[in-house]
Coordinates of C-alpha atoms in Angstrom, one line a residue:
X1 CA 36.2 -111.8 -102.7
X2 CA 33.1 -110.5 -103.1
X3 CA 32.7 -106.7 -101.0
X4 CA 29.4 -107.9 -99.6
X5 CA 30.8 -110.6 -98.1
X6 CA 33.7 -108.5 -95.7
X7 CA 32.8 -108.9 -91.9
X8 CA 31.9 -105.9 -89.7
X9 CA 35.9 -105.4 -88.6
X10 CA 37.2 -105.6 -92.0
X11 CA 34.9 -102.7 -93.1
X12 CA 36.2 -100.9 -90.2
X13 CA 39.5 -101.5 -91.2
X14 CA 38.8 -100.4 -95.0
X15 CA 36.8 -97.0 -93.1
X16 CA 40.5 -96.5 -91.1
X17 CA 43.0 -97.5 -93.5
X18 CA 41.3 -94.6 -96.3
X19 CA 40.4 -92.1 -93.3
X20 CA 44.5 -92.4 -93.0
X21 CA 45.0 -92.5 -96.9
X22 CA 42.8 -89.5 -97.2
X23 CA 44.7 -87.7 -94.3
X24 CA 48.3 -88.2 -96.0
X25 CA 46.8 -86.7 -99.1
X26 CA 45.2 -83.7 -97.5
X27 CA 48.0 -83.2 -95.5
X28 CA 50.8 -83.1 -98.5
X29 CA 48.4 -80.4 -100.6
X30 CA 47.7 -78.2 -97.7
X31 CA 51.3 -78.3 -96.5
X32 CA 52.8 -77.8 -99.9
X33 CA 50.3 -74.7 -100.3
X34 CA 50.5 -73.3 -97.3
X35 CA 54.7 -74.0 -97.3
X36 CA 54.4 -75.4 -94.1
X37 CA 53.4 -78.8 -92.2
X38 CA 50.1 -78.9 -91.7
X39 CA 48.2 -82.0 -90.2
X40 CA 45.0 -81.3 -92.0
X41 CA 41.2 -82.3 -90.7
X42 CA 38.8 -82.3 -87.7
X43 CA 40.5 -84.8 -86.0
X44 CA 44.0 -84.7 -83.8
X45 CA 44.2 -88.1 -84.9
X46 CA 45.5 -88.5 -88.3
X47 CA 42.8 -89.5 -89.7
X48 CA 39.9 -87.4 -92.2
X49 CA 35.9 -89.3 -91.8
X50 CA 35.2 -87.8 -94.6
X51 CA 37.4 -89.6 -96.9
X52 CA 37.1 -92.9 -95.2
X53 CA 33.3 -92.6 -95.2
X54 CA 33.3 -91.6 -99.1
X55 CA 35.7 -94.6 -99.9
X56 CA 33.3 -97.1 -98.2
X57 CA 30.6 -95.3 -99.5
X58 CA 32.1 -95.4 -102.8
X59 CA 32.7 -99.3 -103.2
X60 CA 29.4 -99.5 -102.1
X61 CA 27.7 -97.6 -104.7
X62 CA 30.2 -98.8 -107.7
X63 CA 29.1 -102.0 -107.2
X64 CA 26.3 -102.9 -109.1
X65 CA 28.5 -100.8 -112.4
X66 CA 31.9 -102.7 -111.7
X67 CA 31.6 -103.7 -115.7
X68 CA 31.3 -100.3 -117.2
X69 CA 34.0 -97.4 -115.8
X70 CA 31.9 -94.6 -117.1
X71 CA 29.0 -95.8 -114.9
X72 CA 31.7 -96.3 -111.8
X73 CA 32.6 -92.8 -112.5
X74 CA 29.4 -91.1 -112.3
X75 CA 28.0 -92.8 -109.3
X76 CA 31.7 -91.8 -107.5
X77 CA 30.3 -88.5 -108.6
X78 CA 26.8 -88.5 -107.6
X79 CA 27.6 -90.2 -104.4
X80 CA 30.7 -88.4 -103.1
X81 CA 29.4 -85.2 -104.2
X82 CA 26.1 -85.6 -102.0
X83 CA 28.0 -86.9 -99.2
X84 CA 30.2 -83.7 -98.9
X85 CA 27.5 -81.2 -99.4
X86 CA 25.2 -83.1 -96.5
X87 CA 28.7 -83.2 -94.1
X88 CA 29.7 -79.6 -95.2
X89 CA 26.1 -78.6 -94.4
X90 CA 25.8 -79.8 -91.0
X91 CA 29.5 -79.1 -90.0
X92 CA 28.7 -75.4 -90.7
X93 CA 25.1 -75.8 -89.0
X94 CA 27.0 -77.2 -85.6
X95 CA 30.1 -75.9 -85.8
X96 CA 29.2 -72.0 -87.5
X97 CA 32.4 -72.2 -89.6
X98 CA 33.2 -74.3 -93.0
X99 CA 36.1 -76.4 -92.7
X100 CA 36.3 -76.4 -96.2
X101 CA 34.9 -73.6 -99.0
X102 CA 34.6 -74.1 -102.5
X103 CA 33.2 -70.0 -102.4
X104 CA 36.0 -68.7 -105.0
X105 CA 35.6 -71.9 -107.2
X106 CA 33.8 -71.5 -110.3
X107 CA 30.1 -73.6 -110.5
X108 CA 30.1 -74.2 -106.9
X109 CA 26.9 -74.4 -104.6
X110 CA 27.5 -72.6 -101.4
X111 CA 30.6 -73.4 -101.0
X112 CA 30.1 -76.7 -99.8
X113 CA 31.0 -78.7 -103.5
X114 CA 32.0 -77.4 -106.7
X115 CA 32.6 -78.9 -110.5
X116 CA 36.3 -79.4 -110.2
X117 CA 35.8 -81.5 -107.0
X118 CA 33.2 -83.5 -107.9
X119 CA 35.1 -84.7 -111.1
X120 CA 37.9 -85.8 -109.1
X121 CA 35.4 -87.5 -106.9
X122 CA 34.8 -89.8 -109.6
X123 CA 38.2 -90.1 -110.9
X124 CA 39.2 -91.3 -107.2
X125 CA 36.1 -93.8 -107.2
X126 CA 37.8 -95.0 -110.6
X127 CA 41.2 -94.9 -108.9
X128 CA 39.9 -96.6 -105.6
X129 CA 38.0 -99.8 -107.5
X130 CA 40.5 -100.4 -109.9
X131 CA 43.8 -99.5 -108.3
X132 CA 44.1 -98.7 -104.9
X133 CA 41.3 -101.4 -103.0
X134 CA 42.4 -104.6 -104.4
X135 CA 45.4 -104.3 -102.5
X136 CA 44.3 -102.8 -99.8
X137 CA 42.0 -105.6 -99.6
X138 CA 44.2 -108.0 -100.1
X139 CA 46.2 -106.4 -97.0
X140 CA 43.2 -106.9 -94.6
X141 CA 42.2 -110.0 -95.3
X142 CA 45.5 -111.5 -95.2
X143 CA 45.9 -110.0 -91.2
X144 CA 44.9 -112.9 -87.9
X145 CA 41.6 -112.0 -87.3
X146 CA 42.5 -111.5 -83.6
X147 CA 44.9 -109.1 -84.4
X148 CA 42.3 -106.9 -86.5
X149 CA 39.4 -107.2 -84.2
X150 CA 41.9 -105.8 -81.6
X151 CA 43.7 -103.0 -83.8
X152 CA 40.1 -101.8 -85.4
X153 CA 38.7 -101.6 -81.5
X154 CA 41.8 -99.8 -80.1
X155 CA 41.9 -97.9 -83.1
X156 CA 37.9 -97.0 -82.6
X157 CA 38.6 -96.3 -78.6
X158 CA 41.0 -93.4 -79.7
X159 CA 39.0 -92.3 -82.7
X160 CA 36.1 -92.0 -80.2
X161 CA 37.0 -89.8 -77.9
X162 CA 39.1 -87.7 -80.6
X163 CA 35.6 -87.4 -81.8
X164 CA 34.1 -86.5 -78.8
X165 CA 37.1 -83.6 -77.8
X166 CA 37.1 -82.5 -81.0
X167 CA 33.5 -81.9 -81.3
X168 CA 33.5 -80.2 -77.9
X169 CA 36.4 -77.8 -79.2
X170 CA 34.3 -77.2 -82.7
X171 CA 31.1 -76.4 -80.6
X172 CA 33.5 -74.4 -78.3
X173 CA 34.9 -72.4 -80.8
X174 CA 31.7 -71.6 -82.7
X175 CA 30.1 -70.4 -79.4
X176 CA 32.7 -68.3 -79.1
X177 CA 32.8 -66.9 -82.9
X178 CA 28.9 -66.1 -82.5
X179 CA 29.8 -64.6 -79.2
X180 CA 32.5 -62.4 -80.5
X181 CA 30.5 -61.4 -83.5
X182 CA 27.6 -60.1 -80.8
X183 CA 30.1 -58.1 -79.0
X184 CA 31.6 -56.7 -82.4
X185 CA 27.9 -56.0 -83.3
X186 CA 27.6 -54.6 -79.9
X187 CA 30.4 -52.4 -80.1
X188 CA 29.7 -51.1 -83.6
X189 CA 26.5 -50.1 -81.9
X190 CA 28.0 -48.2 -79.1
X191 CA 30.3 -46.4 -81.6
X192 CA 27.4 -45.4 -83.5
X193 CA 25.4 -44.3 -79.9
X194 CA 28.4 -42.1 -78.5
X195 CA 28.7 -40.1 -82.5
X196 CA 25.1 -39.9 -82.2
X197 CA 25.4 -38.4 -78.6
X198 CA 28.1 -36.1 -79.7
X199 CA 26.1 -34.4 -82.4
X200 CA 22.9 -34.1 -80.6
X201 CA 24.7 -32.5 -77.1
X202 CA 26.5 -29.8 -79.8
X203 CA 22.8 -29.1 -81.5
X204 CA 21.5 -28.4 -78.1
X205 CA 24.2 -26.7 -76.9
X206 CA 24.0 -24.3 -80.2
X207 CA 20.5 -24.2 -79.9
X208 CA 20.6 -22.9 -76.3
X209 CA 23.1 -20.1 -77.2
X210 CA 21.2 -19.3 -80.4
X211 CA 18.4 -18.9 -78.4
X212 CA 20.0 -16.8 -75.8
X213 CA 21.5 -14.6 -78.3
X214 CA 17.9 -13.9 -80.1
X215 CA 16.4 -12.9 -76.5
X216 CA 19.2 -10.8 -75.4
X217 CA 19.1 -8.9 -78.7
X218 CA 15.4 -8.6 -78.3
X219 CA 15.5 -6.8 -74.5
X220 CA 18.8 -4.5 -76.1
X221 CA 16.4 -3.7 -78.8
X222 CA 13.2 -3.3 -76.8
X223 CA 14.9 -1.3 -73.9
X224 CA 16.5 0.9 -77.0
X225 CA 13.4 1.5 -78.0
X226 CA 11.9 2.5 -74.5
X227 CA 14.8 5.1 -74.0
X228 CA 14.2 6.3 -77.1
X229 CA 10.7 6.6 -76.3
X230 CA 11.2 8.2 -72.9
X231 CA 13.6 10.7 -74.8
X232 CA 11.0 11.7 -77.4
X233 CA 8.6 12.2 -74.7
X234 CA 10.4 14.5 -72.4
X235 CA 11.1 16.7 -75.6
X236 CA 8.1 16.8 -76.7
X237 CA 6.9 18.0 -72.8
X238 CA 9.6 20.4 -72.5
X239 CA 8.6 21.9 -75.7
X240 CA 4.9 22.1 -75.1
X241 CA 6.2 23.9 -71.7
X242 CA 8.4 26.1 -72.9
X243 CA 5.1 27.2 -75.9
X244 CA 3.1 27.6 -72.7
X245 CA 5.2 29.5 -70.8
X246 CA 6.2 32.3 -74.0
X247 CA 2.3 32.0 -74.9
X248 CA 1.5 33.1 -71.0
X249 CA 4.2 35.6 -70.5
X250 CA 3.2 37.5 -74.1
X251 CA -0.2 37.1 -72.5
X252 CA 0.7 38.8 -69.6
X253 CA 3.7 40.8 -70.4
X254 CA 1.6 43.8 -68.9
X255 CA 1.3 42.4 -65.7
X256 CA 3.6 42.6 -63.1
X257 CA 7.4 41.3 -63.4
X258 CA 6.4 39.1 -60.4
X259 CA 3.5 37.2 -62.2
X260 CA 6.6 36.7 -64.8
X261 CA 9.1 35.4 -62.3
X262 CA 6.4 33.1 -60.9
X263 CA 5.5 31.5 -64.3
X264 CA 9.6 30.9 -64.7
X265 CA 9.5 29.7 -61.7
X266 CA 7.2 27.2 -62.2
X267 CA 7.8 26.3 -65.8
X268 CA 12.0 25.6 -64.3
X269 CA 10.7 23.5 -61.3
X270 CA 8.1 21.4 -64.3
X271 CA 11.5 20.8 -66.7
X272 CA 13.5 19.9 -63.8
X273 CA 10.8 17.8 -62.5
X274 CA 10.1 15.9 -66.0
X275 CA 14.6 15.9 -66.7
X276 CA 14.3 13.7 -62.9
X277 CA 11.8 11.6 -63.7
X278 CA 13.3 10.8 -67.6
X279 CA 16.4 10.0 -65.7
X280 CA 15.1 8.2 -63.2
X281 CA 12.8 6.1 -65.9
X282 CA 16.0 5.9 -67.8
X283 CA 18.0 4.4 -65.1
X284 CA 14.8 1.7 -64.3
X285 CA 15.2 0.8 -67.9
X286 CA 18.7 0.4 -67.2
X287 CA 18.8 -1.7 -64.4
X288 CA 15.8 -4.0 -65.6
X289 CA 17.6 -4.7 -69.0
X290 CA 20.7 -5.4 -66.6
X291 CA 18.7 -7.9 -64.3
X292 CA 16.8 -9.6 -68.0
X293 CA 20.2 -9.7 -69.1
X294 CA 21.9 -11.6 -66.2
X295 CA 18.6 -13.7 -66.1
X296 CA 18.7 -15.2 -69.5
X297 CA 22.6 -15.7 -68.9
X298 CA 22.1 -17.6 -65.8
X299 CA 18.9 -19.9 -67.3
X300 CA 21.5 -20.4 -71.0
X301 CA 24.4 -21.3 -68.0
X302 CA 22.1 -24.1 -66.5
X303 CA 20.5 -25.4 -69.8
X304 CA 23.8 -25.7 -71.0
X305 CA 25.1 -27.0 -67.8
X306 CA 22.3 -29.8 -67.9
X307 CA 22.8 -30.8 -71.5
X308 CA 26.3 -31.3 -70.5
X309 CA 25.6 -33.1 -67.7
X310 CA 22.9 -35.6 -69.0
X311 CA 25.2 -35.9 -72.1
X312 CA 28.3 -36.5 -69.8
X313 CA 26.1 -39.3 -67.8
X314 CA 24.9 -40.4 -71.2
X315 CA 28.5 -41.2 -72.2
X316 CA 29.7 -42.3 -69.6
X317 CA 27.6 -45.4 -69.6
X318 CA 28.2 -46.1 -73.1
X319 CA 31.8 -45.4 -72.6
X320 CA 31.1 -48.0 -69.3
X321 CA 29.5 -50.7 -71.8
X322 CA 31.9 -50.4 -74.1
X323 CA 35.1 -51.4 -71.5
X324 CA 32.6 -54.3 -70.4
X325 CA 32.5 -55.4 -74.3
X326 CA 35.9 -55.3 -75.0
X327 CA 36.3 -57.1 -71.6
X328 CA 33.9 -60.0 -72.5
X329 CA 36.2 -60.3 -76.2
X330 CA 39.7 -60.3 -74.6
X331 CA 38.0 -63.4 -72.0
X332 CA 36.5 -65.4 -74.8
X333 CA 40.0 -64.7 -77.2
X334 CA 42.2 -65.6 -73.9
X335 CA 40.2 -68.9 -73.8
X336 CA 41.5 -70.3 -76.9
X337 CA 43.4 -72.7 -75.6
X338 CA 45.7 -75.4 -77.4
X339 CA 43.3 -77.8 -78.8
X340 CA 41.1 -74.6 -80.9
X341 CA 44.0 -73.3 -81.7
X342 CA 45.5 -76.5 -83.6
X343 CA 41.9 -76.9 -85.0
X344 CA 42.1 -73.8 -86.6
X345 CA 45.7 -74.8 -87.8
X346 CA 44.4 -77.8 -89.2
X347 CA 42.0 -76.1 -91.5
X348 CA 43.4 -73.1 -92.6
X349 CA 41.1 -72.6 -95.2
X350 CA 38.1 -72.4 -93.0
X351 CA 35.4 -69.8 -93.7
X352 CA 32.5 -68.5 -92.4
X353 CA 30.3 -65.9 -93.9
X354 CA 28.5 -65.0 -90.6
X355 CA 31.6 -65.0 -88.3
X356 CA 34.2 -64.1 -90.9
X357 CA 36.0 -61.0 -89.1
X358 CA 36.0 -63.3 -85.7
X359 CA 36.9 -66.7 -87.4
X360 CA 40.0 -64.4 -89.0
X361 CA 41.2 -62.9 -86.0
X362 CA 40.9 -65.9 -84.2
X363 CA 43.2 -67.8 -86.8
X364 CA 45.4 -64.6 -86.9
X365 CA 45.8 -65.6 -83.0
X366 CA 46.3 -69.0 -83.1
X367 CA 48.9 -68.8 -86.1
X368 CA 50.8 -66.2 -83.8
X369 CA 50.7 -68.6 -81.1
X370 CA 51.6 -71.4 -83.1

């Protein structure tokens, strides 16, 4: 019978029978590699769109070449390959993962088709034409109409809603691998904050010390230097006294021993004045160096004590934001309930260049929890 002329329910049927076909052969490669059972695809139902789609799509686009195999070949090619770049494509658009990459295949494009696949495309067109679909066909057409109109719309109720969960657990989990990228993001951020913090409060605490250091060595110095001064001074006045008085008593040394005594006198009650007034200017010097002292030490206490404090606050709320990250990841990784967790099972070779480190710890959790 001519393809053109199968009836709505019969392509239906073809769309099922080769979603199933395709299901069983995705199923035996993935569970032979992975060296476990693994029921492959989007679905819960065992069943793949994407090779029941491609086989309809295939007989379709054979058809006008069903003389020459070379020509059935290259349009199982062309159309196949197109078809699984535009559904890898917008999979990865709505879902944020790819549920299958072609990324460590040589001559691939994005990782949605590659050379190797799309030769085997055609080879399968070849293989579906000429082997597999006469049967097949055969099969269908030989079942009551009643009874295929009724198993294609049960069949279609369950594929349905499959369809409908599973695109609400896709959409689920790709929320949830942008989400968890955002927090890692987020996190990496506060890291980089609180090493950030950490150097700046330890400049500013060694620049306050520094500081004080400089000023305290500048009053030690300056009062040094005053002392010194003072010193100098009282010398130099005790000296010019002394000059005086030897100058006046040779000058007088006729007059009377009293006039003597009286200029000893005086010249004593001068040096002992100017040895007081030394000490006491020393003793000033003293005790306003001592008050600069424990002035610049109390102001270096409370800058430091501030720069701790407003680094300690500082930290405290990163320190805060990073709890109420790590919070927000634990919730959305303790909502991966069963049904993610199986899809992420069911394509184990998922990737995602975006989400990678999320997508990978989510399947690290699911095939724990398996």
């Amino acid at each position: 019978m001519h393809i053109y002329h199968y009836t709505w329910y019969q392509w239906l049927s073809f769309f099922y029978i080769y979603c199933f076909a395709g299901w069983i052969f995705e199923s035996t490669y993935v569970s032979i590699r992975e060296k476990r059972p693994v029921n492959r695809g989007f679905l819960r139902l065992p069943l793949l769109p994407l090779y029941g789609t491609g086989a309809v799509m295939m007989l379709w686009v054979s058809l006008p070449f069903r003389d020459s195999l070379f020509l059935v070949y290259i349009s199982g090619v062309i159309a196949a390959t197109a078809l699984e770049y535009v559904t890898g494509w917008t999979m990865e658009r709505l879902f944020k993962m790819k549920y299958w990459d072609y990324s460590n295949q040589r001559f691939n494009v994005n990782g949605y088709i590659c050379l190797s696949s799309s030769l085997v495309w055609g080879l399968l067109t070849i293989f579906l034409t000429e082997v597999l679909h006469p049967p097949v066909s055969d099969l269908v057409l030989a079942l009551p109409v009643s009874l295929d109109i009724a198993g294609v719309i049960l069949i279609s109720i369950l594929f349905a809603a499959d369809t409908v969960q599973s695109v609400k657990d896709a959409l689920d989990l790709g929320r949830a691998l942008e989400a968890m990228t955002g927090i890692r993001a987020e996190l990496d951020d506060v890291q980089v904050q609180l090493a950030l913090l950490r150097a700046e409060t330890a400049d500013r605490l060694s620049e306050y010390r520094d500081d004080a250091a400089q000023k305290l060595n500048g009053y030690r110095a300056g009062t040094a230097q005053q002392l010194n001064k003072y010193r100098e001074g009282t010398a130099q006045k005790i000296g010019e006294y002394r000059e005086e008085t030897a100058q006046k008593i040779g000058e007088y040394r006729a007059e009377t021993a009293q006039k003597i005594g009286e200029y000893r006198a005086e010249t004593a009650q001068k040096i002992g004045s100017y040895w007081e007034n030394a000490a006491q200017l020393l003793s000033d010097c003293r005790e306003e160096a001592s008050l600069q002292v424990e002035r610049l030490k109390t102001t270096a206490l409370q800058k430091v004590g501030q720069a701790q404090a407003s680094g300690a606050d500082r930290m405290n709320a990163l320190l805060s934001k990073g709890q109420d990250l790590l919070d927000r990841h634990h919730t959305l990784v303790g909502h991966l309930n069963r049904h993610r967790r199986d899809l992420l099972l069911r394509n184990p070779t998922a990737a995602s260049k975006r989400f990678g480190e999320a997508l990978k710890e989510l399947s690290e959790l699911a095939k724990k929890n398996r």
